[in-house]
Tab-separated table of C-alpha atoms in Angstrom:
chain	number	residue	atom	x	y	z
A	1	UNK	CA	39.735	11.082	15.258
A	2	UNK	CA	40.750	8.915	18.223
A	3	UNK	CA	40.928	5.195	17.400
A	4	UNK	CA	38.683	4.232	20.312
A	5	UNK	CA	36.035	6.716	19.176
A	6	UNK	CA	36.128	5.253	15.662
A	7	UNK	CA	35.785	1.758	17.090
A	8	UNK	CA	32.828	2.860	19.204
A	9	UNK	CA	30.998	4.658	16.397
A	10	UNK	CA	31.561	2.237	13.522
A	11	UNK	CA	31.443	-0.839	15.716
A	12	UNK	CA	28.327	0.559	17.382
A	13	UNK	CA	26.537	0.854	14.040
A	14	UNK	CA	27.459	-2.764	13.234
A	15	UNK	CA	26.233	-3.922	16.643
A	16	UNK	CA	22.991	-1.952	16.216
A	17	UNK	CA	22.293	-3.559	12.817
A	18	UNK	CA	23.209	-6.986	14.163
A	19	UNK	CA	20.911	-6.517	17.152
A	20	UNK	CA	18.021	-5.605	14.840
A	21	UNK	CA	18.641	-8.781	12.833
A	22	UNK	CA	18.978	-10.976	15.920
A	23	UNK	CA	15.938	-9.413	17.529
A	24	UNK	CA	13.882	-10.564	14.552
A	25	UNK	CA	15.518	-13.818	13.450
A	26	UNK	CA	17.079	-15.093	16.683
A	27	UNK	CA	20.740	-14.790	15.706
A	28	UNK	CA	22.951	-12.550	13.589
A	29	UNK	CA	24.595	-10.100	15.970
A	30	UNK	CA	27.988	-11.789	15.761
A	31	UNK	CA	27.943	-12.174	12.002
A	32	UNK	CA	27.428	-8.436	11.463
A	33	UNK	CA	29.633	-7.139	14.254
A	34	UNK	CA	32.536	-9.604	14.433
A	35	UNK	CA	34.095	-9.101	10.966
A	36	UNK	CA	33.973	-5.307	11.171
A	37	UNK	CA	35.282	-5.089	14.741
A	38	UNK	CA	38.064	-7.523	13.796
A	39	UNK	CA	39.098	-5.214	10.964
A	40	UNK	CA	38.938	-2.132	13.210
A	41	UNK	CA	40.815	-3.609	16.179
A	42	UNK	CA	41.764	-7.320	16.242
A	43	UNK	CA	43.166	-6.920	19.764
A	44	UNK	CA	39.677	-6.750	21.323
A	45	UNK	CA	38.439	-9.891	19.568
A	46	UNK	CA	36.741	-12.208	20.270
A	47	UNK	CA	36.161	-10.876	23.791
A	48	UNK	CA	34.316	-7.666	22.834
A	49	UNK	CA	31.815	-9.519	20.663
A	50	UNK	CA	31.274	-12.113	23.373
A	51	UNK	CA	30.267	-9.310	25.743
A	52	UNK	CA	27.530	-8.134	23.378
A	53	UNK	CA	26.643	-11.770	22.629
A	54	UNK	CA	26.023	-12.185	26.346
A	55	UNK	CA	23.932	-9.022	26.640
A	56	UNK	CA	21.585	-9.331	23.649
A	57	UNK	CA	19.910	-12.611	24.733
A	58	UNK	CA	18.915	-11.084	28.066
A	59	UNK	CA	16.558	-8.674	26.281
A	60	UNK	CA	15.079	-11.480	24.179
A	61	UNK	CA	14.559	-13.722	27.207
A	62	UNK	CA	12.909	-10.892	29.118
A	63	UNK	CA	10.260	-10.792	26.378
A	64	UNK	CA	9.928	-14.409	25.217
A	65	UNK	CA	11.419	-16.712	27.869
A	66	UNK	CA	8.215	-18.778	28.099
A	67	UNK	CA	8.739	-19.997	24.519
A	68	UNK	CA	12.239	-21.374	25.088
A	69	UNK	CA	12.775	-25.097	24.527
A	70	UNK	CA	14.869	-25.813	27.593
A	71	UNK	CA	15.561	-29.452	26.727
A	72	UNK	CA	16.858	-28.566	23.265
A	73	UNK	CA	19.047	-25.793	24.651
A	74	UNK	CA	20.398	-28.252	27.204
A	75	UNK	CA	21.511	-30.712	24.512
A	76	UNK	CA	23.154	-27.893	22.560
A	77	UNK	CA	24.976	-26.623	25.639
A	78	UNK	CA	26.193	-30.150	26.360
A	79	UNK	CA	28.043	-30.085	23.046
A	80	UNK	CA	29.044	-26.471	23.450
A	81	UNK	CA	31.351	-27.041	26.424
A	82	UNK	CA	33.945	-29.240	24.669
A	83	UNK	CA	33.521	-27.139	21.528
A	84	UNK	CA	34.404	-24.011	23.504
A	85	UNK	CA	37.544	-25.671	24.847
A	86	UNK	CA	38.662	-26.535	21.316
A	87	UNK	CA	37.799	-23.023	20.137
A	88	UNK	CA	39.979	-21.591	22.900
A	89	UNK	CA	42.876	-23.802	21.811
A	90	UNK	CA	42.389	-22.509	18.275
A	91	UNK	CA	42.675	-18.934	19.587
A	92	UNK	CA	45.912	-19.767	21.394
A	93	UNK	CA	47.677	-22.197	19.089
A	94	UNK	CA	46.117	-22.206	15.624
A	95	UNK	CA	45.423	-19.604	12.976
A	96	UNK	CA	41.673	-19.099	12.712
A	97	UNK	CA	41.931	-18.740	8.921
A	98	UNK	CA	41.700	-22.446	8.148
A	99	UNK	CA	38.973	-22.991	10.728
A	100	UNK	CA	36.927	-20.055	9.463
A	101	UNK	CA	37.145	-21.136	5.841
A	102	UNK	CA	36.230	-24.725	6.675
A	103	UNK	CA	33.244	-23.802	8.835
A	104	UNK	CA	32.073	-21.131	6.408
A	105	UNK	CA	32.017	-23.662	3.570
A	106	UNK	CA	30.244	-26.210	5.783
A	107	UNK	CA	27.517	-23.728	6.699
A	108	UNK	CA	27.002	-22.733	3.062
A	109	UNK	CA	26.652	-26.399	2.083
A	110	UNK	CA	24.161	-26.927	4.921
A	111	UNK	CA	22.130	-23.907	3.798
A	112	UNK	CA	21.993	-25.169	0.206
A	113	UNK	CA	20.943	-28.645	1.288
A	114	UNK	CA	18.245	-27.466	3.681
A	115	UNK	CA	16.963	-24.904	1.179
A	116	UNK	CA	16.423	-27.851	-1.183
A	117	UNK	CA	14.117	-29.420	1.432
A	118	UNK	CA	16.669	-31.792	2.982
A	119	UNK	CA	15.268	-32.246	6.474
A	120	UNK	CA	17.446	-31.546	9.501
A	121	UNK	CA	16.039	-33.600	12.400
A	122	UNK	CA	15.923	-31.846	15.751
A	123	UNK	CA	17.049	-34.343	18.348
A	124	UNK	CA	19.690	-34.792	21.016
A	125	UNK	CA	22.359	-35.898	18.554
A	126	UNK	CA	21.917	-33.053	16.050
A	127	UNK	CA	21.602	-30.434	18.784
A	128	UNK	CA	24.717	-31.669	20.596
A	129	UNK	CA	26.675	-31.693	17.335
A	130	UNK	CA	25.439	-28.197	16.471
A	131	UNK	CA	26.368	-26.978	19.949
A	132	UNK	CA	29.840	-28.491	19.581
A	133	UNK	CA	30.452	-26.734	16.263
A	134	UNK	CA	28.993	-23.502	17.626
A	135	UNK	CA	31.333	-23.710	20.606
A	136	UNK	CA	34.381	-23.944	18.360
A	137	UNK	CA	33.445	-21.105	16.008
A	138	UNK	CA	31.799	-18.922	18.641
A	139	UNK	CA	34.783	-18.970	20.987
A	140	UNK	CA	37.377	-18.610	18.224
A	141	UNK	CA	35.627	-16.022	16.024
A	142	UNK	CA	32.534	-14.670	17.829
A	143	UNK	CA	30.209	-16.199	15.188
A	144	UNK	CA	28.446	-19.257	16.595
A	145	UNK	CA	24.783	-18.922	15.653
A	146	UNK	CA	24.324	-20.696	12.293
A	147	UNK	CA	24.730	-24.353	13.395
A	148	UNK	CA	22.013	-24.078	16.070
A	149	UNK	CA	19.760	-21.903	13.923
A	150	UNK	CA	19.841	-24.405	11.057
A	151	UNK	CA	18.626	-27.163	13.372
A	152	UNK	CA	15.766	-24.927	14.586
A	153	UNK	CA	14.862	-23.450	11.207
A	154	UNK	CA	11.439	-25.148	11.075
A	155	UNK	CA	10.357	-23.948	14.525
A	156	UNK	CA	8.119	-20.946	15.062
A	157	UNK	CA	9.720	-17.505	15.425
A	158	UNK	CA	9.251	-17.018	19.181
A	159	UNK	CA	10.576	-20.509	19.924
A	160	UNK	CA	13.657	-19.985	17.747
A	161	UNK	CA	14.453	-16.611	19.319
A	162	UNK	CA	13.882	-17.710	22.925
A	163	UNK	CA	15.759	-21.017	22.628
A	164	UNK	CA	18.707	-19.450	20.832
A	165	UNK	CA	18.756	-16.628	23.375
A	166	UNK	CA	18.994	-19.127	26.224
A	167	UNK	CA	21.797	-20.953	24.428
A	168	UNK	CA	23.698	-17.770	23.515
A	169	UNK	CA	23.486	-16.313	27.008
A	170	UNK	CA	25.083	-19.336	28.660
A	171	UNK	CA	27.536	-20.025	25.827
A	172	UNK	CA	28.833	-16.440	25.675
A	173	UNK	CA	29.467	-16.486	29.426
A	174	UNK	CA	31.218	-19.815	28.972
A	175	UNK	CA	33.461	-18.444	26.233
A	176	UNK	CA	34.371	-15.378	28.294
A	177	UNK	CA	35.386	-17.534	31.257
A	178	UNK	CA	37.520	-19.828	29.079
A	179	UNK	CA	39.200	-16.891	27.325
A	180	UNK	CA	39.922	-15.284	30.712
A	181	UNK	CA	41.446	-18.506	32.076
A	182	UNK	CA	43.718	-18.673	29.038
A	183	UNK	CA	44.772	-15.044	29.404
A	184	UNK	CA	43.060	-14.055	26.135
A	185	UNK	CA	40.556	-11.606	27.597
A	186	UNK	CA	42.268	-8.243	28.072
A	187	UNK	CA	40.533	-5.499	29.991
A	188	UNK	CA	40.371	-3.452	26.808
A	189	UNK	CA	38.187	-6.124	25.185
A	190	UNK	CA	35.783	-6.080	28.117
A	191	UNK	CA	35.666	-2.282	28.124
A	192	UNK	CA	35.112	-2.179	24.360
A	193	UNK	CA	32.292	-4.697	24.591
A	194	UNK	CA	30.668	-2.843	27.486
A	195	UNK	CA	30.788	0.422	25.526
A	196	UNK	CA	28.833	-1.270	22.705
A	197	UNK	CA	26.003	-2.497	24.957
A	198	UNK	CA	23.839	0.654	24.489
A	199	UNK	CA	23.795	-0.089	20.751
A	200	UNK	CA	22.522	-3.584	21.561
A	201	UNK	CA	19.624	-2.098	23.498
A	202	UNK	CA	18.786	0.346	20.697
A	203	UNK	CA	18.904	-2.420	18.095
A	204	UNK	CA	16.654	-4.700	20.111
A	205	UNK	CA	14.159	-1.867	20.612
A	206	UNK	CA	14.133	-1.223	16.861
A	207	UNK	CA	13.660	-4.900	15.934
A	208	UNK	CA	9.928	-5.037	16.729
A	209	UNK	CA	8.632	-4.459	13.165
A	210	UNK	CA	11.039	-7.052	11.741
A	211	UNK	CA	9.989	-9.548	14.407
A	212	UNK	CA	6.300	-9.119	13.592
A	213	UNK	CA	6.965	-9.369	9.841
A	214	UNK	CA	8.979	-12.590	10.119
A	215	UNK	CA	6.493	-14.217	12.467
A	216	UNK	CA	4.001	-14.131	9.600
A	217	UNK	CA	5.486	-17.336	8.159
A	218	UNK	CA	8.809	-15.993	6.914
A	219	UNK	CA	11.166	-17.143	9.663
A	220	UNK	CA	12.647	-20.171	7.884
A	221	UNK	CA	13.609	-18.121	4.829
A	222	UNK	CA	15.165	-15.484	7.087
A	223	UNK	CA	17.138	-18.106	9.044
A	224	UNK	CA	18.583	-19.574	5.845
A	225	UNK	CA	19.421	-16.132	4.456
A	226	UNK	CA	21.136	-14.959	7.645
A	227	UNK	CA	23.032	-18.259	7.940
A	228	UNK	CA	24.303	-17.864	4.370
A	229	UNK	CA	25.397	-14.279	5.003
A	230	UNK	CA	27.014	-15.412	8.257
A	231	UNK	CA	29.035	-18.057	6.425
A	232	UNK	CA	30.189	-15.492	3.874
A	233	UNK	CA	31.121	-13.073	6.667
A	234	UNK	CA	33.096	-15.810	8.419
A	235	UNK	CA	34.914	-16.625	5.184
A	236	UNK	CA	35.699	-12.950	4.618
A	237	UNK	CA	36.856	-12.439	8.198
A	238	UNK	CA	39.094	-15.507	8.031
A	239	UNK	CA	40.643	-14.676	4.674
A	240	UNK	CA	41.305	-11.089	5.819
A	241	UNK	CA	43.649	-12.285	8.592
């Protein structure tokens, strides 16, 4: 079977599952799709995942934009810009293995601490720091959701999803521009990402039951679980390089 067809089918299934998760929790598309697409075809990464990361939030915002916390997203995006620049330098000059392992361990530690009721304050400083870390990992690996999600874990489901969607939409566009300026966004990555967009739409459409289930008081547990899985996926992706 043609390599591009395999990438489309297997990568499409991963994107579909990730879109279902993100449609319910607010993040998770990158953590499901990025490791598998990297294994299938590293040459299209991280550009292909950034294309789907840009598309998915548009569907969420179309449904829940009124619940977005614009001020919080603004603080996160303020930190995201320099983080994206550093992430781009990692792509060009540094192996992502060390970065991925370090961030994966950091996220796991954060999950354990917050699961044990250590409070994460949601303010300008924590949001800017989370945006900075998300910019580094999101641009370099395609997985940038956990830092922001951990700060918002105590918010209500619609607010988490809408605020993260606003952040992801702008940050993915930012990463694509930076990668293009550095010559790290081949046309094949854009085409591969565009071919996966229909799976994003299908996954979002299928996420309704999960969204309603989690909104019944289960969002925080889901955020912590997805963040932990994301950290493990990032560790696996990094160590596989």
